[in-house]
Each structure stands twice: as structure tokens, then as C-alpha cells.
Coordinates of C-alpha atoms and ligand atoms in Angstrom, one line a residue:
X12 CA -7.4 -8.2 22.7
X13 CA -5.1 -10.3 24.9
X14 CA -1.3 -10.8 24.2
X15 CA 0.6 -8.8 21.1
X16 CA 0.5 -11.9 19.3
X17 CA -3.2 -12.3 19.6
X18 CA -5.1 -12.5 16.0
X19 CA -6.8 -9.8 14.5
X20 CA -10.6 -9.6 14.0
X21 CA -11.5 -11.6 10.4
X22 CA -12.8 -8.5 9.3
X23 CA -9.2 -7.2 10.2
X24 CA -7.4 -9.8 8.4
X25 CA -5.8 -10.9 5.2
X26 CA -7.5 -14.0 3.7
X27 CA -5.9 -17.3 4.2
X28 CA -5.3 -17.6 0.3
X29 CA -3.6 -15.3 -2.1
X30 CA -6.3 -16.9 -4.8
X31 CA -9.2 -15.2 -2.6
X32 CA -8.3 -11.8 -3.5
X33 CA -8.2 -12.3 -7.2
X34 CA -10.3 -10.9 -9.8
X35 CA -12.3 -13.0 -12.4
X36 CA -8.8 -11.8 -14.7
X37 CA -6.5 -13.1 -11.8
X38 CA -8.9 -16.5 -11.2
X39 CA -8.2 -17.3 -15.7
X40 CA -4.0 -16.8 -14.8
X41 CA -4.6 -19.5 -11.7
X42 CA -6.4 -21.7 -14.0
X43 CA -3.8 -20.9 -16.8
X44 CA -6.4 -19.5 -19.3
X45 CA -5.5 -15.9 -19.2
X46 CA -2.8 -14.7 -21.8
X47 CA -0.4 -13.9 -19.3
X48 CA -0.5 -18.1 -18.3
X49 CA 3.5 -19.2 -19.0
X50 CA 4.2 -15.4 -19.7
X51 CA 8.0 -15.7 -18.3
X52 CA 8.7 -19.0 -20.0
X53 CA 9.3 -17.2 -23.3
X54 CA 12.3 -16.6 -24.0
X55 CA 12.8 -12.9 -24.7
X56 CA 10.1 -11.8 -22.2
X57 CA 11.4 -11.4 -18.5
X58 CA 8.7 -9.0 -17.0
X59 CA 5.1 -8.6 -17.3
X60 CA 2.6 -6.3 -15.1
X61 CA -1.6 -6.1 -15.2
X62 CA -3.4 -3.6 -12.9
X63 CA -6.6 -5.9 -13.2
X64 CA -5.9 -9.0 -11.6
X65 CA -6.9 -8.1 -8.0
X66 CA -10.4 -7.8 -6.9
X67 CA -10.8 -3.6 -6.4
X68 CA -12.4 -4.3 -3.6
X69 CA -10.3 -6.7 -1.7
X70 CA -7.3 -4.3 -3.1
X71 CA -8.6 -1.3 -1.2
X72 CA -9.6 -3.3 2.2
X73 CA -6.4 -4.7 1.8
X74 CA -4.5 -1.4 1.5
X75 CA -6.4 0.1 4.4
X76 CA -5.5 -2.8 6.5
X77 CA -1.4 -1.6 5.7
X78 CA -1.9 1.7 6.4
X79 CA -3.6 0.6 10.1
X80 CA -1.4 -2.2 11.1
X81 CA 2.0 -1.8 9.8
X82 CA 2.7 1.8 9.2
X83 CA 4.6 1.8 13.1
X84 CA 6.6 -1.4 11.6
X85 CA 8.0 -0.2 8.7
X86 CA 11.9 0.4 8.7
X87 CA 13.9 3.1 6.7
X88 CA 16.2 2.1 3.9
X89 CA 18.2 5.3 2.9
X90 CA 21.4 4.1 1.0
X91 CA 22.5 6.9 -1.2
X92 CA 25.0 7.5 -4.1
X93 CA 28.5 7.4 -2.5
X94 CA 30.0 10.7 -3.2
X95 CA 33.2 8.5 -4.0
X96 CA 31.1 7.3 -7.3
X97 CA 32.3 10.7 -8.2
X98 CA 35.2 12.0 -7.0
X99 CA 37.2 9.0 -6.8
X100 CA 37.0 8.7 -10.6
X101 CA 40.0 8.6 -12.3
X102 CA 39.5 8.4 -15.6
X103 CA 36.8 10.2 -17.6
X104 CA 33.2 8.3 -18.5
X105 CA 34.2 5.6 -16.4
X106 CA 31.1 5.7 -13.9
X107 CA 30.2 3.0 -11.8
X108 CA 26.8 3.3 -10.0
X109 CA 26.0 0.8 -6.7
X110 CA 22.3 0.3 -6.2
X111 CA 20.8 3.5 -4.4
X112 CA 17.6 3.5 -2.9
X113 CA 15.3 4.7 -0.5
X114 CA 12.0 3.5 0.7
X115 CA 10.5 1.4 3.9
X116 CA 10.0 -1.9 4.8
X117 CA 8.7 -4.5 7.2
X118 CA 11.4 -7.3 8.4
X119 CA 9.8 -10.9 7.7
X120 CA 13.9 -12.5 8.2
X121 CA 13.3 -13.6 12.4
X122 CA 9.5 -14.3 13.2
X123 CA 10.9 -12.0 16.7
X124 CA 11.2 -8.9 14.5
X125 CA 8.0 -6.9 15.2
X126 CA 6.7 -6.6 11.7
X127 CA 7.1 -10.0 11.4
X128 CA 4.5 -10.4 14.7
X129 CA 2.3 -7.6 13.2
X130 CA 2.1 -9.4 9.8
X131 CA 1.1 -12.3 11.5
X132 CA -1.4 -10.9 13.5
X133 CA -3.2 -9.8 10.4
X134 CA -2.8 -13.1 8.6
X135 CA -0.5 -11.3 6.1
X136 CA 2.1 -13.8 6.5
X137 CA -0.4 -16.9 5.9
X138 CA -1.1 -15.5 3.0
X139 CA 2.0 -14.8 1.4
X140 CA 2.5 -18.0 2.4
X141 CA -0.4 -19.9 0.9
X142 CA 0.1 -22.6 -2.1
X143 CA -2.1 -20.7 -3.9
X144 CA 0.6 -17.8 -3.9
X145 CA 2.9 -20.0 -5.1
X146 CA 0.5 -21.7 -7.8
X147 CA -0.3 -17.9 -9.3
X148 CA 3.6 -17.4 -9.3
X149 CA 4.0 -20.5 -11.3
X150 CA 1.0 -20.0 -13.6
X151 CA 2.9 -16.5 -14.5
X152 CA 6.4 -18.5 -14.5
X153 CA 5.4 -21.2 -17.2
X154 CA 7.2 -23.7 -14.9
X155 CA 7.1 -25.6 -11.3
X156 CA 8.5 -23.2 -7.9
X157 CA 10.4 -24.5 -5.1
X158 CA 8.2 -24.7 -2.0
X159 CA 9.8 -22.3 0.6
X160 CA 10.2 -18.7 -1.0
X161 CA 11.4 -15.8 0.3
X162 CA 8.7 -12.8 1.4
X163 CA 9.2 -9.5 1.9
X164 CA 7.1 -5.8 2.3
X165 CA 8.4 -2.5 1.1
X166 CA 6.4 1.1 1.0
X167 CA 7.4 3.8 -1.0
X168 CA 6.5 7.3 0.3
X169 CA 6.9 10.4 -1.4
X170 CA 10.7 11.2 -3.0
X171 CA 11.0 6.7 -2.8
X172 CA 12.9 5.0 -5.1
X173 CA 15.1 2.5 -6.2
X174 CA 18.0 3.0 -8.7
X175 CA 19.1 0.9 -11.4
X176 CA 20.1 -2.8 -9.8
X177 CA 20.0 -6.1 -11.5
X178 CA 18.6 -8.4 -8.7
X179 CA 21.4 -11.3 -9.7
X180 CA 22.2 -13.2 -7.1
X181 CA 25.5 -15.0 -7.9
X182 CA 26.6 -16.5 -4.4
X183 CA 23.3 -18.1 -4.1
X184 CA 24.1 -21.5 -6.0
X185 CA 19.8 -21.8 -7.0
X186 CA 19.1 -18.4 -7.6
X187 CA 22.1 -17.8 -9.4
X188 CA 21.2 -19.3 -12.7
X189 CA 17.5 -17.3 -12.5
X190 CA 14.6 -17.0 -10.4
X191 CA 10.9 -15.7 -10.0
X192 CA 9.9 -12.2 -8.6
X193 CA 5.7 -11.9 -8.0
X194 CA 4.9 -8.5 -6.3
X195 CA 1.6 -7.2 -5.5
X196 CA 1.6 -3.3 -5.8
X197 CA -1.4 -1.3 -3.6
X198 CA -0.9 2.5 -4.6
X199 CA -2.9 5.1 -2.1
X200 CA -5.1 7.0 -4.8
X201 CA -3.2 10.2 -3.9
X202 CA 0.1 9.1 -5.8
X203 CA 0.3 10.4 -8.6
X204 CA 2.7 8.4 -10.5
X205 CA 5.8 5.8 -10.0
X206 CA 7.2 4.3 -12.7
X207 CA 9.0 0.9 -13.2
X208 CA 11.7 1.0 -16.3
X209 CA 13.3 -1.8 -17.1
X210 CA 16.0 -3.1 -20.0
X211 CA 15.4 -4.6 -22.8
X212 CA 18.0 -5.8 -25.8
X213 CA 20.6 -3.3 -23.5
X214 CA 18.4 -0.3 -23.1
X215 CA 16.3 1.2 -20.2
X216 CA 13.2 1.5 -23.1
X217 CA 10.4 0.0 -21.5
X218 CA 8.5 2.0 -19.0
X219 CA 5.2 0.2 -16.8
X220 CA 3.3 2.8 -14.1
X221 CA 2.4 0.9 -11.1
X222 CA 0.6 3.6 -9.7
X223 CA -2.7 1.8 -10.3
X224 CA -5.0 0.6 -7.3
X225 CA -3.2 -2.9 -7.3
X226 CA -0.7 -4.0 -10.0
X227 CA 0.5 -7.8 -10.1
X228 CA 4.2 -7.4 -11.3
X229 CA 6.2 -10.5 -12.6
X230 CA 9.7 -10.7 -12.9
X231 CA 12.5 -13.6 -14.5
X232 CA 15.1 -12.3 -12.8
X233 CA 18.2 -11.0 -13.2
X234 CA 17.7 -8.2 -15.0
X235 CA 18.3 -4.3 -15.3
X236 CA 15.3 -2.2 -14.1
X237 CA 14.7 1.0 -11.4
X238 CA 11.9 2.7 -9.8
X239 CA 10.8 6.6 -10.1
X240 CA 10.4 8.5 -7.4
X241 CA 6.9 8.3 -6.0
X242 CA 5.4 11.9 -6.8
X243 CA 2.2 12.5 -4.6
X244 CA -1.1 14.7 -6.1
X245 CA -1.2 18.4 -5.1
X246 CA -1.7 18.8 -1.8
X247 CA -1.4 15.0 -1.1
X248 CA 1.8 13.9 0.5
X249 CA 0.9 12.8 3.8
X250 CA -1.5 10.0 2.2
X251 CA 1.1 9.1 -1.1
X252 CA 2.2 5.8 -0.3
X253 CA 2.6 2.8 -2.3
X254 CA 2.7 -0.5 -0.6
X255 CA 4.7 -3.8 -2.2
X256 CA 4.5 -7.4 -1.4
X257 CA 7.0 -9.7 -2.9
X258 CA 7.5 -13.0 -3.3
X259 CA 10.7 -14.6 -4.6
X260 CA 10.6 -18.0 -5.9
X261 CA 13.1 -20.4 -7.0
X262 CA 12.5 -22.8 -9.9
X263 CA 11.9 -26.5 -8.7
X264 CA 14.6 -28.9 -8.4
Ligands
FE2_304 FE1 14.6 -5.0 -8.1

């Protein structure tokens, strides 16, 4: 292989499209016959998840290829609680909790950074990139996505999280009225849970795993939500990782 830039094998690479990895469940959301078509367009319901969407097959090659190709890439987030949260309080039960979080990720922002180069190298990129990406997005949106969306990997290891956060984005004048969140989640079999909680009426009640092989999350963001700590199986932790690729879409003009 000449040049760091140089392309994988095929056998080493994503495919082109985001439609190629679906399962015959995924392919009836594309063609907007599954139940979860238009899920997001109604009004009271902001998130939805389905663990059988992706092809198990293509999940697990998929997964594999993470694990080889951007495990050196991956970058530490580590933003704890501020220990003035605490004792900078001055009057009783008046808390206020900034988003804390830990986890890895890959850096997409500068095509220099070097996930971005090893994320092209395995076609990752292209495929968060392809229309048909977009088109699943929509079909789970109930509504037409700006081309151009924002793309981004995380992986949770063991102890991982992310504390309660809203996503709103009120400086950005087209995100800040709402926008579309489509993550593909490829758990390692030795986690043995992560949970996703999310709000609903004003209360954390609802509770999704997304420990499965691959989970297709959908968001209509802003809203409340957090993520457990990743918990490995017995004897497990070097292997407990849970990979995430996002999309973030705004709605079309
Ligand atoms: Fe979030």
C-alpha cells in the first residue's frame, strides 16, 4: 500500500451507500413502508430506536473494520462535573448540572485531521456521506433534509457516558428551531449493557438499551436525554466497546 491516503482493499471498506447495509426491515423504512416511515413528524414523538434495521452481517464486518482501522484515531473526551457545581452553591436545591461526559471520538471537522484520512481510507466517510444516508434520515424524519450534514464518530468504552444534555443549538440560526439526529450504534458483544434515557412530558421515564449488535437511533432534536455508563461482561473489558456514527441533519429550506 502506497501513500497514507491510499484506499483500503474493498473487502476492507465501507460500502459506498448507507442503503447497502440495511436489512430487509431497514430497505421498508427507505421505501417508507415500515412503521417507523415519518416516525419524527408526529408531534409528541421525538425519538425512536430499532436494533433490526442493519444487515447482522454487514453490522459485524462493519464493526470489525472500527476496531482495525480507527481504534489509533480515536481522541479522549473527559469533561467532568465541575466541583464548583457543588461548592459554589449558595442556596440550597439550587443545582445546576453542565453536560459531563466521557467517551472517544474520531475528528471529521478538517479533512487534515488523521481520523478524518483514516475514515476515508476505509470509505467510511463516502458513506456517511451518501444520498442514501440522507434519504433513510428523511424517511425516519417525515420531511425533506438539507443536503450537507454534519458527521461525526464516538466510542464508548467501559465507565463511557454522557450526562443529561439537551443538544439545542440556539446560536445556530437553522438548527435552532429543530433538527435531525440518525446514529448507527455497533455494540462489541462483550458489553453488557448501555442505556439511553430520555424525557418525556418533563420526566427522564423512557429507557431504550443500545447494547444490541447495531441499533439505528433517531432523534427530533432538542431534547433531554443521557447515556449509562457502558458496563462490559465478566471478564470482558478490554473488548467492551460500543461504536456510534451520527449524522445530523437540518430540515430543508
Ligand atoms: Fe445527545
Amino acid at each position: 500500500m502506497s501513500g497514507r491516503d491510499a484506499r483500503a482493499p474493498r473487502s476492507d471498506r465501507f460500502p459506498r451507500e448507507f442503503a447497502d447495509i440495511l436489512s430487509r426491515q431497514g430497505r421498508r423504512v427507505l421505501a417508507g413502508t415500515h412503521p417507523l416511515a415519518g416516525v419524527l413528524a408526529e408531534p409528541r414523538t421525538r425519538f425512536a430506536a430499532a436494533d433490526d434495521l442493519i444487515d447482522a452481517r454487514a453490522a459485524a464486518r462493519l464493526r470489525a473494520l472500527l476496531d482495525r482501522h480507527l481504534t489509533d484515531a480515536l481522541e479522549r473526551i473527559d469533561r467532568p462535573i465541575p466541583p464548583e457545581t457543588i461548592w459554589d452553591m449558595t442556596e440550597d436545591y439550587a443545582e445546576r448540572l453542565p453536560k459531563a461526559t466521557r467517551v472517544s471520538t474520531v475528528y471529521f471537522d478538517s479533512a487534515r485531521e488523521a481520523g478524518a484520512r483514516f475514515a476515508r481510507r476505509i470509505g467510511l466517510d463516502t458513506m456517511l456521506r451518501s444520498q442514501s444516508f440522507r434519504a433513510f434520515a428523511a424517511a425516519l424524519a417525515g420531511r425533506d433534509l438539507a443536503d450537507g450534514w454534519g458527521r461525526q464518530v464516538l466510542c464508548y468504552g467501559p465507565g463511557d457516558y454522557a450526562g443529561p444534555h439537551n443538544d439545542h443549538h440556539p446560536k445556530n440560526r437553522r438548527a435552532r428551531a429543530g433538527y435531525i439526529d440518525v446514529h448507527l450504534s455497533l455494540a462489541a458483544p462483550a458489553v453488557a449493557h448501555q442505556w439511553l434515557v430520555y424525557a418525556r412530558a418533563g420526566h427522564f421515564t423512557e429507557t431504550v438499551s443500545v447494547a444490541a449488535p447495531a441499533t439505528v437511533s433517531a432523534y427530533r432534536l432538542p431534547f433531554w436525554h443521557y447515556v449509562t455508563p457502558l458496563v462490559a461482561k465478566p471478564g470482558r473489558v478490554s473488548a467492551a466497546r460500543r461504536w456510534v456514527l451520527l449524522g445530523t441533519f437540518l430540515y430543508a429550506a
